[in-house]
Amino acid sequence: MPRPHHHILVCLNERPAGHPKGSCAPEGAAEVLDAIKRRIHERGLKGQVAVNSTSCLKCCPFGPTVVVWPEGDYYGHMTVDRVDALLDAIEQGRSIETWLIPAAEVGRY
Ligand code: FES
């Protein structure tokens, strides 16, 4: 398997309903993961962009949380509708600044 240029992590952590931290699964993270997988395949990016689910990325109030490496971009409130724009940005080597979780919030939860 070729080494991917980019690696996307999607938090699928789920806490009990009413937990004060919240979590990504109840916010639609599985649907986001499925859409990223599907669009990577449809756009012919397999081998260049990898995606995996993960547990908590410590940005819970911003879920669904998605991280793109090697950029180290932490995106919050990801939705299925944003997946193509995210993949466009990755292919173009840029970040989507307005979707980034503020640096001071990353890892706080
Ligand atoms: S539960 Fe997803 S970032 Fe913590």
Coordinates of N, CA, C and O and ligand atoms in Angstrom, one line a residue:
M1 N 0.9 -1.2 0.0 CA 0.0 0.0 0.0 C 0.9 1.2 0.0 O 1.8 1.4 0.8
P2 N 0.6 2.2 -0.9 CA 1.4 3.4 -0.9 C 1.2 4.2 0.3 O 0.2 4.2 0.9
R3 N 2.2 5.0 0.7 CA 2.1 5.9 1.8 C 1.2 7.1 1.5 O 1.5 7.8 0.5
P4 N 0.1 7.3 2.2 CA -0.8 8.4 1.8 C -0.1 9.8 2.1 O 0.7 9.9 3.0
H5 N -0.5 10.8 1.3 CA 0.0 12.1 1.5 C -0.7 12.8 2.7 O -0.1 13.7 3.3
H6 N -1.9 12.4 2.9 CA -2.8 13.0 3.9 C -3.5 11.9 4.7 O -3.9 10.9 4.1
H7 N -3.7 12.2 5.9 CA -4.5 11.2 6.8 C -5.5 12.0 7.5 O -5.2 13.0 8.2
I8 N -6.8 11.6 7.4 CA -7.9 12.2 8.0 C -8.4 11.3 9.2 O -8.5 10.1 9.0
L9 N -8.5 11.9 10.3 CA -9.1 11.1 11.5 C -10.4 11.7 11.8 O -10.6 12.9 11.9
V10 N -11.4 10.8 12.1 CA -12.7 11.2 12.4 C -13.1 10.6 13.8 O -13.1 9.4 13.9
C11 N -13.4 11.5 14.7 CA -13.7 11.0 16.1 C -15.1 10.4 16.0 O -16.1 11.0 15.6
L12 N -15.2 9.1 16.5 CA -16.5 8.5 16.6 C -16.9 8.2 18.1 O -17.8 7.4 18.4
N13 N -16.2 8.9 19.0 CA -16.5 8.6 20.4 C -17.9 9.0 20.8 O -18.5 9.9 20.3
E14 N -18.5 8.1 21.7 CA -19.9 8.4 22.1 C -19.9 8.3 23.6 O -19.5 7.3 24.2
R15 N -20.4 9.4 24.2 CA -20.6 9.4 25.7 C -22.1 9.2 25.9 O -23.0 9.5 25.1
P16 N -22.5 8.9 27.2 CA -23.9 8.8 27.5 C -24.6 10.1 27.3 O -24.1 11.2 27.4
A17 N -25.9 10.0 26.9 CA -26.7 11.2 26.7 C -26.7 12.1 28.0 O -26.7 11.6 29.1
G18 N -26.5 13.3 27.8 CA -26.5 14.3 28.9 C -25.2 14.5 29.5 O -25.0 15.3 30.4
H19 N -24.1 13.8 29.0 CA -22.8 14.0 29.6 C -22.4 15.4 29.3 O -22.6 15.9 28.2
P20 N -21.8 16.1 30.3 CA -21.4 17.5 30.1 C -20.4 17.8 29.0 O -20.5 18.9 28.4
K21 N -19.6 16.9 28.7 CA -18.6 17.1 27.6 C -19.2 17.0 26.2 O -18.7 17.5 25.2
G22 N -20.3 16.2 26.1 CA -20.8 15.9 24.8 C -19.9 14.9 24.1 O -18.9 14.5 24.7
S23 N -20.2 14.6 22.9 CA -19.4 13.7 22.1 C -19.8 13.7 20.6 O -20.8 14.3 20.3
C24 N -18.9 13.2 19.8 CA -19.1 13.3 18.3 C -20.1 12.4 17.7 O -20.8 12.8 16.7
A25 N -20.2 11.2 18.2 CA -21.1 10.2 17.5 C -22.5 10.7 17.5 O -23.2 10.6 16.4
P26 N -23.1 11.3 18.5 CA -24.5 11.7 18.4 C -24.7 12.9 17.5 O -25.8 13.3 17.1
E27 N -23.6 13.5 17.1 CA -23.7 14.7 16.2 C -23.5 14.3 14.7 O -23.3 15.2 13.9
G28 N -23.5 13.1 14.4 CA -23.4 12.6 13.0 C -22.0 12.3 12.5 O -21.8 12.2 11.3
A29 N -21.1 11.9 13.4 CA -19.8 11.6 13.0 C -19.7 10.4 12.1 O -18.8 10.4 11.2
A30 N -20.5 9.4 12.3 CA -20.4 8.2 11.5 C -20.8 8.5 10.0 O -20.2 8.0 9.1
E31 N -21.8 9.4 9.9 CA -22.2 9.8 8.5 C -21.1 10.6 7.8 O -20.9 10.4 6.6
V32 N -20.4 11.4 8.6 CA -19.3 12.2 8.0 C -18.2 11.2 7.6 O -17.6 11.3 6.5
L33 N -17.8 10.2 8.5 CA -16.8 9.2 8.1 C -17.2 8.5 6.8 O -16.4 8.3 5.9
D34 N -18.4 8.0 6.8 CA -18.9 7.3 5.6 C -18.8 8.2 4.3 O -18.4 7.7 3.3
A35 N -19.2 9.4 4.4 CA -19.1 10.3 3.3 C -17.7 10.6 2.8 O -17.4 10.6 1.6
I36 N -16.8 10.7 3.8 CA -15.3 10.9 3.4 C -14.8 9.7 2.7 O -14.2 9.8 1.7
K37 N -15.1 8.5 3.3 CA -14.7 7.3 2.6 C -15.2 7.2 1.2 O -14.5 6.9 0.2
R38 N -16.5 7.5 1.0 CA -17.1 7.3 -0.3 C -16.5 8.3 -1.3 O -16.2 8.0 -2.4
R39 N -16.4 9.6 -0.9 CA -15.9 10.6 -1.8 C -14.4 10.4 -2.1 O -13.9 10.7 -3.2
I40 N -13.6 9.9 -1.2 CA -12.2 9.6 -1.5 C -12.2 8.5 -2.6 O -11.4 8.7 -3.6
H41 N -13.0 7.5 -2.5 CA -13.1 6.5 -3.5 C -13.6 7.1 -4.9 O -12.9 6.9 -5.9
E42 N -14.7 7.9 -4.8 CA -15.2 8.4 -6.1 C -14.3 9.4 -6.7 O -14.4 9.6 -8.0
R43 N -13.5 10.1 -6.0 CA -12.7 11.1 -6.5 C -11.3 10.6 -6.9 O -10.4 11.3 -7.4
G44 N -11.1 9.3 -6.7 CA -9.9 8.6 -7.1 C -8.7 9.0 -6.3 O -7.5 9.0 -6.7
L45 N -9.0 9.3 -5.0 CA -7.9 9.7 -4.1 C -7.4 8.6 -3.2 O -6.5 8.8 -2.3
K46 N -7.9 7.4 -3.4 CA -7.4 6.3 -2.6 C -5.9 6.1 -2.8 O -5.5 6.2 -3.9
G47 N -5.2 5.9 -1.7 CA -3.8 5.8 -1.8 C -3.1 7.1 -1.6 O -1.9 7.2 -1.1
Q48 N -3.8 8.3 -1.8 CA -3.2 9.6 -1.5 C -3.8 10.2 -0.2 O -3.1 10.8 0.5
V49 N -5.1 9.9 0.0 CA -5.7 10.4 1.2 C -6.3 9.2 2.0 O -7.1 8.4 1.4
A50 N -5.9 9.0 3.2 CA -6.4 7.9 4.0 C -7.3 8.5 5.1 O -7.2 9.6 5.4
V51 N -8.3 7.6 5.5 CA -9.2 8.1 6.6 C -9.4 6.9 7.5 O -9.5 5.8 7.1
N52 N -9.5 7.3 8.8 CA -9.7 6.3 9.9 C -10.6 6.9 10.9 O -10.5 8.1 11.2
S53 N -11.4 6.1 11.6 CA -12.1 6.6 12.8 C -11.2 6.5 14.0 O -10.1 5.8 13.9
T54 N -11.5 7.3 15.0 CA -10.7 7.3 16.2 C -11.5 7.6 17.4 O -12.7 7.9 17.2
S55 N -11.0 7.5 18.5 CA -11.7 7.8 19.7 C -11.5 9.3 20.0 O -11.1 10.1 19.1
C56 N -11.8 9.8 21.2 CA -11.8 11.2 21.5 C -10.6 12.0 21.1 O -9.5 11.6 21.4
L57 N -10.8 13.1 20.4 CA -9.7 14.0 20.0 C -9.6 15.2 20.9 O -8.9 16.2 20.5
K58 N -10.3 15.2 22.0 CA -10.2 16.2 23.0 C -10.7 17.6 22.5 O -10.2 18.6 23.0
C59 N -11.7 17.6 21.6 CA -12.3 18.8 21.2 C -13.8 18.6 21.2 O -14.5 19.2 20.4
C60 N -14.3 17.9 22.2 CA -15.7 17.4 22.2 C -16.8 18.4 21.9 O -17.7 18.1 21.2
P61 N -16.8 19.6 22.5 CA -17.9 20.5 22.2 C -18.0 21.0 20.7 O -19.0 21.5 20.3
F62 N -17.0 20.7 20.0 CA -16.9 21.1 18.6 C -17.3 19.9 17.6 O -17.2 20.1 16.4
G63 N -17.7 18.8 18.2 CA -18.0 17.6 17.4 C -19.1 17.8 16.3 O -19.9 18.6 16.5
P64 N -19.0 17.0 15.3 CA -17.9 16.0 15.0 C -16.6 16.7 14.7 O -16.5 17.6 13.9
T65 N -15.6 16.2 15.3 CA -14.2 16.6 15.1 C -13.5 15.8 14.1 O -13.5 14.6 14.1
V66 N -12.8 16.5 13.2 CA -12.0 15.8 12.1 C -10.6 16.5 12.1 O -10.5 17.7 12.2
V67 N -9.6 15.7 12.1 CA -8.2 16.2 12.0 C -7.6 15.7 10.7 O -7.7 14.6 10.3
V68 N -6.8 16.7 10.1 CA -6.1 16.3 8.8 C -4.6 16.5 9.1 O -4.2 17.5 9.5
W69 N -3.9 15.4 8.8 CA -2.5 15.4 8.9 C -1.9 15.2 7.5 O -2.5 14.6 6.7
P70 N -0.7 15.8 7.2 CA 0.3 16.3 8.2 C 0.0 17.8 8.6 O 0.8 18.3 9.4
E71 N -1.1 18.4 8.1 CA -1.3 19.8 8.4 C -1.5 20.1 9.9 O -1.2 21.1 10.4
G72 N -2.2 19.1 10.5 CA -2.5 19.3 11.9 C -3.7 20.2 12.0 O -3.9 20.9 13.0
D73 N -4.6 20.2 11.0 CA -5.8 21.0 11.1 C -6.9 20.3 11.8 O -7.3 19.2 11.4
Y74 N -7.4 21.0 12.9 CA -8.5 20.4 13.6 C -9.8 21.2 13.2 O -10.0 22.3 13.5
Y75 N -10.7 20.4 12.5 CA -12.0 21.0 12.1 C -13.1 20.6 13.0 O -13.2 19.4 13.4
G76 N -14.0 21.6 13.3 CA -15.1 21.3 14.2 C -16.4 21.3 13.4 O -16.5 21.9 12.3
H77 N -17.4 20.7 14.0 CA -18.8 20.7 13.5 C -18.8 20.3 12.0 O -19.5 20.9 11.2
M78 N -18.1 19.2 11.7 CA -18.1 18.7 10.3 C -19.4 18.1 10.0 O -20.1 17.5 10.8
T79 N -19.8 18.3 8.7 CA -21.1 17.7 8.2 C -20.8 17.0 6.9 O -19.8 17.3 6.2
V80 N -21.7 16.2 6.5 CA -21.6 15.5 5.2 C -21.5 16.6 4.1 O -20.8 16.4 3.1
D81 N -22.3 17.7 4.2 CA -22.3 18.7 3.2 C -20.9 19.4 3.0 O -20.7 20.0 2.0
R82 N -20.0 19.3 4.0 CA -18.7 19.9 3.9 C -17.6 19.0 3.4 O -16.5 19.5 3.2
V83 N -17.9 17.8 3.2 CA -16.9 16.8 2.8 C -16.2 17.2 1.5 O -14.9 17.1 1.5
D84 N -16.9 17.5 0.5 CA -16.2 17.8 -0.8 C -15.3 19.0 -0.7 O -14.2 19.0 -1.3
A85 N -15.8 20.1 0.0 CA -15.0 21.2 0.2 C -13.7 20.9 1.0 O -12.6 21.4 0.7
L86 N -13.8 20.0 2.0 CA -12.7 19.6 2.7 C -11.7 18.9 1.8 O -10.5 19.2 1.9
L87 N -12.2 18.0 1.0 CA -11.3 17.2 0.1 C -10.7 18.2 -0.9 O -9.5 18.0 -1.3
D88 N -11.4 19.2 -1.4 CA -10.9 20.2 -2.3 C -9.7 20.9 -1.7 O -8.6 21.0 -2.3
A89 N -9.9 21.3 -0.4 CA -8.8 22.0 0.3 C -7.6 21.2 0.5 O -6.4 21.6 0.3
I90 N -7.8 19.9 0.8 CA -6.7 19.0 1.0 C -5.9 18.8 -0.3 O -4.7 18.9 -0.3
E91 N -6.6 18.6 -1.4 CA -6.0 18.5 -2.7 C -5.2 19.7 -3.1 O -4.2 19.7 -3.8
Q92 N -5.7 20.9 -2.7 CA -5.1 22.2 -3.1 C -4.1 22.6 -2.1 O -3.5 23.7 -2.3
G93 N -3.9 21.9 -1.1 CA -2.8 22.2 -0.1 C -3.1 23.4 0.8 O -2.2 24.2 1.2
R94 N -4.4 23.6 1.1 CA -4.8 24.8 1.9 C -5.7 24.3 3.0 O -6.3 23.2 3.0
S95 N -5.9 25.2 4.0 CA -6.8 24.9 5.1 C -8.1 25.8 4.9 O -8.1 26.8 4.1
I96 N -9.2 25.4 5.5 CA -10.4 26.2 5.5 C -10.5 26.9 6.9 O -10.9 26.3 7.9
E97 N -9.9 28.1 6.9 CA -9.7 28.8 8.2 C -11.0 28.9 9.0 O -10.9 28.8 10.2
T98 N -12.1 29.2 8.4 CA -13.3 29.5 9.1 C -13.9 28.2 9.8 O -14.7 28.3 10.7
W99 N -13.4 27.0 9.4 CA -13.9 25.8 10.0 C -13.0 25.3 11.1 O -13.3 24.3 11.8
L100 N -11.8 25.9 11.2 CA -10.8 25.4 12.2 C -11.3 25.6 13.6 O -11.8 26.7 13.9
I101 N -11.0 24.7 14.5 CA -11.3 24.9 15.9 C -10.2 25.8 16.4 O -9.0 25.6 16.1
P102 N -10.5 26.8 17.2 CA -9.5 27.8 17.7 C -8.3 27.0 18.4 O -8.6 26.1 19.2
A103 N -7.1 27.4 18.1 CA -6.0 26.7 18.6 C -6.0 26.5 20.1 O -5.6 25.5 20.7
A104 N -6.5 27.6 20.8 CA -6.6 27.5 22.3 C -7.6 26.5 22.8 O -7.5 26.1 24.0
E105 N -8.5 26.0 21.9 CA -9.5 25.0 22.3 C -9.1 23.6 22.0 O -9.6 22.7 22.6
V106 N -8.1 23.4 21.2 CA -7.6 22.1 20.8 C -7.0 21.4 22.0 O -6.1 21.9 22.6
G107 N -7.5 20.2 22.3 CA -7.0 19.4 23.4 C -7.4 19.8 24.8 O -6.9 19.3 25.8
R108 N -8.4 20.7 24.9 CA -8.9 21.1 26.2 C -9.9 20.2 26.9 O -10.2 20.4 28.0
Y109 N -10.4 19.3 26.2 CA -11.6 18.6 26.7 C -11.3 17.1 27.0 O -10.4 16.6 26.6
Ligands
FES1 S1 -15.8 13.0 21.7 FE1 -15.0 13.6 19.7 S2 -13.5 15.0 20.2 FE2 -14.1 14.2 22.1

